[in-house]
Coordinates of C-alpha atoms in Angstrom, one line a residue:
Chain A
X13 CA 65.6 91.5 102.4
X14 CA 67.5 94.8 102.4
X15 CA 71.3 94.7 101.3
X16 CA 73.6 97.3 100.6
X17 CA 75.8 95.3 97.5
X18 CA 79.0 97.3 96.3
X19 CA 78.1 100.6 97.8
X20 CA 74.0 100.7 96.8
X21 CA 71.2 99.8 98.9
X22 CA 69.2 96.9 96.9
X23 CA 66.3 95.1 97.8
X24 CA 66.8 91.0 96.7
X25 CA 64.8 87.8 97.2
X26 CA 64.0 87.0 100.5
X27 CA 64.7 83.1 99.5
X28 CA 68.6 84.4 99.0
X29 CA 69.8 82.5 102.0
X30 CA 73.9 82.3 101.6
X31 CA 76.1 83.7 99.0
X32 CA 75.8 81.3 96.4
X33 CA 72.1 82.2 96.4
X34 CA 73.2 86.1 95.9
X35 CA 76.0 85.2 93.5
X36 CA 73.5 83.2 91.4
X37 CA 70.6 85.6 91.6
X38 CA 72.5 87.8 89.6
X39 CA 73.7 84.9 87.1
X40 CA 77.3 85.5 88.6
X41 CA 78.3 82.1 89.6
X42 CA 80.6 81.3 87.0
X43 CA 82.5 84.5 87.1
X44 CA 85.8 85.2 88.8
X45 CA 85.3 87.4 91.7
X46 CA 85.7 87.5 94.9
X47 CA 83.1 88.3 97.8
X48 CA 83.6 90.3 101.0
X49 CA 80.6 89.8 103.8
X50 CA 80.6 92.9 106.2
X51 CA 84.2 93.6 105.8
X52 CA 84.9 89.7 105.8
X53 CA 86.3 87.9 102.6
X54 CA 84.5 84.6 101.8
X55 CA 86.1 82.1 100.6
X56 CA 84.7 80.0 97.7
X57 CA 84.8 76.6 100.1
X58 CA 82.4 79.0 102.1
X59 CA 79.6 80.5 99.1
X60 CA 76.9 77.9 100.2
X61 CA 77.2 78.0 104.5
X62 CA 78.2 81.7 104.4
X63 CA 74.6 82.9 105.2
X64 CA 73.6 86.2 104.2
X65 CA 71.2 88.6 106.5
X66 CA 68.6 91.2 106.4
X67 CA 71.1 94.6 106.2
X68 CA 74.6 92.9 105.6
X69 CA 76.9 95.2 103.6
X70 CA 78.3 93.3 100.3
X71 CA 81.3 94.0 97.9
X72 CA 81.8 91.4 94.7
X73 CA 84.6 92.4 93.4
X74 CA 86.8 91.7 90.2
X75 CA 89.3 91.6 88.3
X76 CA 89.8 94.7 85.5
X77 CA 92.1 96.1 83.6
X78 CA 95.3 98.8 85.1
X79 CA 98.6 99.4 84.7
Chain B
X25 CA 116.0 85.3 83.3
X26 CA 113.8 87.6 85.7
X27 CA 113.6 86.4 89.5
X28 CA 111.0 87.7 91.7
X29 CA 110.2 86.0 95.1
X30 CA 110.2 82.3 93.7
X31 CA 109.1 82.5 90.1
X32 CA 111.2 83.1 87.3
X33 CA 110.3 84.3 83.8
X34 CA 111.9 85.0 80.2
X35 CA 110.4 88.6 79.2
X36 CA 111.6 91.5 81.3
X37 CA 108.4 93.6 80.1
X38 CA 105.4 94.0 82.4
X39 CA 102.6 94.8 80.7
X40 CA 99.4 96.9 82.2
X41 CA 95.9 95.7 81.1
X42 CA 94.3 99.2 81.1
X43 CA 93.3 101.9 78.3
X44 CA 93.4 99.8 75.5
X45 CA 91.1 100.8 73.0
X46 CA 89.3 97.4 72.6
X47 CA 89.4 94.0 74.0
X48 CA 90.9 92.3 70.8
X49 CA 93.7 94.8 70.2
X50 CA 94.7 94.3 74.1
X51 CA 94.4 90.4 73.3
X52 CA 97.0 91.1 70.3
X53 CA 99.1 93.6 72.3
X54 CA 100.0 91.2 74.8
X55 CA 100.3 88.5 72.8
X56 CA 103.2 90.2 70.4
X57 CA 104.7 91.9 74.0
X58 CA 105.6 88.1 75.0
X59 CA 104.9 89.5 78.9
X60 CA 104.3 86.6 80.9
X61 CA 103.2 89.2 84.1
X62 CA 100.6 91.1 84.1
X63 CA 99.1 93.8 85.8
X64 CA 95.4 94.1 86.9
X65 CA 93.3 96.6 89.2
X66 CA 90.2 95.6 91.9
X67 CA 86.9 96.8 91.5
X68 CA 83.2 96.6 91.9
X69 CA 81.4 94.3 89.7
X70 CA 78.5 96.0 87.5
X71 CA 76.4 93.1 89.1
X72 CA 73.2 94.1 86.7
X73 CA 75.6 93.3 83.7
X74 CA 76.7 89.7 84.0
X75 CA 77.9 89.4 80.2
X76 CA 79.8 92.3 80.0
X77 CA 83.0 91.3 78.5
X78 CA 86.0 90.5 80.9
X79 CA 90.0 91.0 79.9
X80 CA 91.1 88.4 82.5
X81 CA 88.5 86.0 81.9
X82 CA 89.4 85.2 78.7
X83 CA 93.3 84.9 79.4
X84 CA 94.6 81.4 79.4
X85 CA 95.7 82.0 83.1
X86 CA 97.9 78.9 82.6
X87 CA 100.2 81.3 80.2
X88 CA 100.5 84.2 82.7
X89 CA 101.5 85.4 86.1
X90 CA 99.2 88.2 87.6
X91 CA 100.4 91.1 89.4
X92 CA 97.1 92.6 90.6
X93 CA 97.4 96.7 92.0
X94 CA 96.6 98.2 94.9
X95 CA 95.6 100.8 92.8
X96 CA 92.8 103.7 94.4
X97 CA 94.3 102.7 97.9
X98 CA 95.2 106.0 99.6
X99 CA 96.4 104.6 103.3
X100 CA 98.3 101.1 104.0
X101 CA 94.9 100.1 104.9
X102 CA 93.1 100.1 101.8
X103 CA 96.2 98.6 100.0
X104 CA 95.9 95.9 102.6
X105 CA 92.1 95.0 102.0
X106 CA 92.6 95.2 98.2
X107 CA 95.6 93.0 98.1
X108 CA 93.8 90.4 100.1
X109 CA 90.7 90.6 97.9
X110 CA 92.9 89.9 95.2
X111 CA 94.4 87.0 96.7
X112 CA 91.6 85.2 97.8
X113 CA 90.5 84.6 94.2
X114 CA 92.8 82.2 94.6
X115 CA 95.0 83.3 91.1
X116 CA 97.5 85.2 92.6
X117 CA 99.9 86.1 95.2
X118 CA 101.9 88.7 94.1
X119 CA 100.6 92.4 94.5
X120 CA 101.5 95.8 93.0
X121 CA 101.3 97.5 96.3
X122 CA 100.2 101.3 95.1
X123 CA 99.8 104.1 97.6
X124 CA 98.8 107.1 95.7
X125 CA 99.4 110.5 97.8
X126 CA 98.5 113.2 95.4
X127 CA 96.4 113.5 92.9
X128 CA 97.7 115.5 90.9
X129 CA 100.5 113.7 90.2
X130 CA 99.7 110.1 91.1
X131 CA 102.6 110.1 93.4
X132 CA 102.9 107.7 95.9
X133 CA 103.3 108.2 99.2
X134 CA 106.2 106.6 100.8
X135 CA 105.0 106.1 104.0
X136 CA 102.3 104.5 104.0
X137 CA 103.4 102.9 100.8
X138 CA 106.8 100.9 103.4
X139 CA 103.5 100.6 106.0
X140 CA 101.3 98.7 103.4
X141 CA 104.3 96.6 102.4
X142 CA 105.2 95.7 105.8
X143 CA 101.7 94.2 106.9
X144 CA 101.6 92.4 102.8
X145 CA 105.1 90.4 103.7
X146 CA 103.8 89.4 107.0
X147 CA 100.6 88.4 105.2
X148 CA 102.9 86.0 103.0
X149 CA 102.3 88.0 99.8
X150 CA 104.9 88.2 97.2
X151 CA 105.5 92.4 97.7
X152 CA 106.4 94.4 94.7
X153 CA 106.2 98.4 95.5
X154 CA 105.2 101.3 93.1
X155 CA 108.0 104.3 94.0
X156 CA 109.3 107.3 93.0
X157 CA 112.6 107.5 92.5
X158 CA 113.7 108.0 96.5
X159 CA 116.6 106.3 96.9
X160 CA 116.8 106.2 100.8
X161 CA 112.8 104.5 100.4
X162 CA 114.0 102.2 98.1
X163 CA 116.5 101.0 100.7
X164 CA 114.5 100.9 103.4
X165 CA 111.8 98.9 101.3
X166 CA 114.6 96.2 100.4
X167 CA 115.5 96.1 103.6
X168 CA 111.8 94.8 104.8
X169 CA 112.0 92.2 102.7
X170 CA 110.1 93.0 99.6
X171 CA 110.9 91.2 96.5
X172 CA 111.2 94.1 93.8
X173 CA 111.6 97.4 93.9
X174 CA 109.6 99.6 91.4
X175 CA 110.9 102.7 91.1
X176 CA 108.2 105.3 88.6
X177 CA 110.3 106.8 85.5
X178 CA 107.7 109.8 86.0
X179 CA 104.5 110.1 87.1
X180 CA 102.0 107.3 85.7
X181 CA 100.4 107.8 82.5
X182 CA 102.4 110.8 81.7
X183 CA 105.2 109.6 79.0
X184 CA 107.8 111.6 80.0
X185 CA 110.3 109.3 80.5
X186 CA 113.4 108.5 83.0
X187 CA 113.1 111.9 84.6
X188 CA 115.6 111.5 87.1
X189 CA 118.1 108.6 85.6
X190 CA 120.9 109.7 88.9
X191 CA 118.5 108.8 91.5
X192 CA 117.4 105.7 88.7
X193 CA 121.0 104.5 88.7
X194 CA 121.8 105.0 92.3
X195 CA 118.4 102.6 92.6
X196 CA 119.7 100.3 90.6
X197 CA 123.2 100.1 92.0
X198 CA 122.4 99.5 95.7
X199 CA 119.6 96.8 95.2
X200 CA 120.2 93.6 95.6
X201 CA 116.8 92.8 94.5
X202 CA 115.3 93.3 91.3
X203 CA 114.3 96.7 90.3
X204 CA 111.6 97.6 87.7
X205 CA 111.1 100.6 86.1
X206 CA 107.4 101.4 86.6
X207 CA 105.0 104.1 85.4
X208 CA 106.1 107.4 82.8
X209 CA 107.6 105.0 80.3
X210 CA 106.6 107.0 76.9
X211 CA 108.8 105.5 73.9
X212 CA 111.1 102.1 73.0
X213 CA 114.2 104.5 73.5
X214 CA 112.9 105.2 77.1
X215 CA 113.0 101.0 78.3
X216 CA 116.0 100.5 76.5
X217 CA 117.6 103.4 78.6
X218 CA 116.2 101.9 81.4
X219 CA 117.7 98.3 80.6
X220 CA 120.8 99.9 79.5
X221 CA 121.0 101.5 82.9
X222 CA 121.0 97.9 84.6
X223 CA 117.1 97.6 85.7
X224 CA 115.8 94.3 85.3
X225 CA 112.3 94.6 84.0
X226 CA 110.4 97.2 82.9
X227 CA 106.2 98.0 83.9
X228 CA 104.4 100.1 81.2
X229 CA 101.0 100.9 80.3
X230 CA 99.6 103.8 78.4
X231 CA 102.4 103.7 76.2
X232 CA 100.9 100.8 74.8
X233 CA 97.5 101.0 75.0
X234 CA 97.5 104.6 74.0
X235 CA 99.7 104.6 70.9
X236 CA 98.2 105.1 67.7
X237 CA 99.1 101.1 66.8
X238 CA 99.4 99.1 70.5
X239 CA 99.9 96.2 68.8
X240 CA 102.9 97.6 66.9
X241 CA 104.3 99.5 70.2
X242 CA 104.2 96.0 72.0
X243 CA 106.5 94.5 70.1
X244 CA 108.4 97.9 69.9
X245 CA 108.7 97.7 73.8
X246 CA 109.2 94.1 73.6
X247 CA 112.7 94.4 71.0
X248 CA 113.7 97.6 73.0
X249 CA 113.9 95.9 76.0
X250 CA 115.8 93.0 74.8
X251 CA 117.9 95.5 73.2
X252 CA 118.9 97.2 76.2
X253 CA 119.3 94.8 78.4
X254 CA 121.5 93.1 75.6
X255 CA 123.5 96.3 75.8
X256 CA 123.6 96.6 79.7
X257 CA 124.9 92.9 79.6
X258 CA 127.6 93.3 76.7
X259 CA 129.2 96.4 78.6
X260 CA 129.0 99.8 76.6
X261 CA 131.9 102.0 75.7
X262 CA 132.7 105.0 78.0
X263 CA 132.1 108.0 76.4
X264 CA 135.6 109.8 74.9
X265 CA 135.5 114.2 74.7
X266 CA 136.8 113.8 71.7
X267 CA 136.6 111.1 68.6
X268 CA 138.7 108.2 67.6
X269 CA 138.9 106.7 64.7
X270 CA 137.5 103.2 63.5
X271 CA 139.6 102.3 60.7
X272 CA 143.8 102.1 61.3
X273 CA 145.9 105.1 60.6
X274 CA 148.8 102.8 59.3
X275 CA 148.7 102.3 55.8
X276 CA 146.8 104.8 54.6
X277 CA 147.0 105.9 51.0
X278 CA 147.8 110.2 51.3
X279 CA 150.7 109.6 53.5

């Protein structure tokens, strides 16, 4: 399955079927970050129904140091 | 005590989280700086690095307030969708809203800046704007309903101090909200001026995390701005043309 994650164009798993699938593929699951689903934000209440597709656009963002 | 929106808090220093030049010497910075708010930017994840080290993840959050940035928003748009990623991690719902509308100068720009701010208190965010020094804009701002003002010293990062302390004091005087100096803060002398001046809080950054000893400069910043707001709340003297003396002129010995 074809994804473009924060901006890049990635191929992942085709068993990655919602976003706590994604967020766990990349061992990310205990981090604090947030997820935005084609210009959607997910909530965390939504990480295992939010189903992710074949060409969805991605952002996990974070927290990082600024003034 | 500091008030913004419904949350009160002891220090009147807000500290950036940026620039430092390691993670422990940030850890010690803001320990000895005694800020309880603290600011943060939004970003991509490096999601092919999941043990790189994070700042905020090793806070106790329990011990601070987080003012997350808009920062690299250019329209009230992007400053919109980064302040609502920030909220939804559910930590925080205060933002540093932060238009930039030059480069160059890191200025931001007003308009889309009141715009951004607008949509944030609708949104049910707790609405603190980066400003210049505009007096008129920092009006209009209060006047939507945001719950600080921050008015820049001079532009970010560049440690030139309170470059324009009329326009400062004229900020300062018409709020009825609190006002925090944010952004061009170089030395102690320039927060105590600031407190001394009659603004409740003050933001910094690069001061701190790029003197030679941020550790030592956060407590600097920490005792200057106890100092002058000390001095802003004990009354100063005015200032005479000419001097007057300390000790009495009655009973002196060579008369």
């Amino acid at each position: 399955m074809k994804l473009r994650i924060n901006g890049q164009q990635m191929e992942v798993q085709n068993d990655i079927q919602n976003v706590q699938d994604l967020l766990a593929s990349f061992q990310l699951q205990d981090r604090i970050l947030v997820v935005e689903l084609n210009g959607e934000i997910v909530s965390k209440e939504q990480y295992s129904t939010q189903s992710i597709h074949d060409g969805d656009q991605v952002e996990i963002v974070h927290f990082v140091g600024g003034g | 005590m500091l008030k913004i929106g419904n949350k009160t808090f002891q220090s009147r220093l807000l500290l950036g989280t940026g620039k430092y030049p390691s993670l422990e010497i940030q850890k010690k910075a803001v320990e000895v700086s005694e800020a309880e708010i603290l600011t943060f930017a939004v970003r991509r994840m490096n999601i092919f690095d999941s043990s790189q080290p994070n700042f905020l993840e090793q806070l106790d959050l329990s011990k601070y307030t987080l003012l997350p940035n808009t920062a690299g928003a250019k329209t009230a748009e992007e400053a919109v969708r980064i302040a609502k990623l920030a909220k939804a991690s559910g930590l925080c719902d205060m933002i540093k809203v932060e238009v930039i509308g030059c480069d160059k100068t890191l200025l931001p720009d007003p308009v889309e800046t009141l715009k951004a701010s607008e949509i944030l208190l609708k949104e049910g965010f707790i609405v603190l704007p980066y400003t210049s020094d505009d007096v008129v804009l920092a009006k209009k701002l209060e006047e939507l309903g945001v719950h600080a003002i921050m008015p820049g010293a001079s532009p970010i990062g560049s440690g030139q101090g309170i470059i324009n302390p009329l326009n400062l004091s004229f900020i300062i005087e018409q709020a009825n909200i609190p006002v925090i100096v944010d952004a061009g803060v170089g030395s102690p002398a320039d927060c105590a001026l600031a407190m001394e001046m009659g603004a409740d809080g003050v933001l910094l950054n690069t001061a701190v995390a790029g003197a030679k000893d941020p550790v030592k400069m956060a407590r600097a910043m920490k005792l200057a701005i106890e100092a002058g707001r000390l001095g802003y709340e004990a009354g100063r003297i005015p200032k005479k043309r000419y001097a007057s003396a300390s000790s009495p002129t009655e009973g002196m010995l060579t008369t």
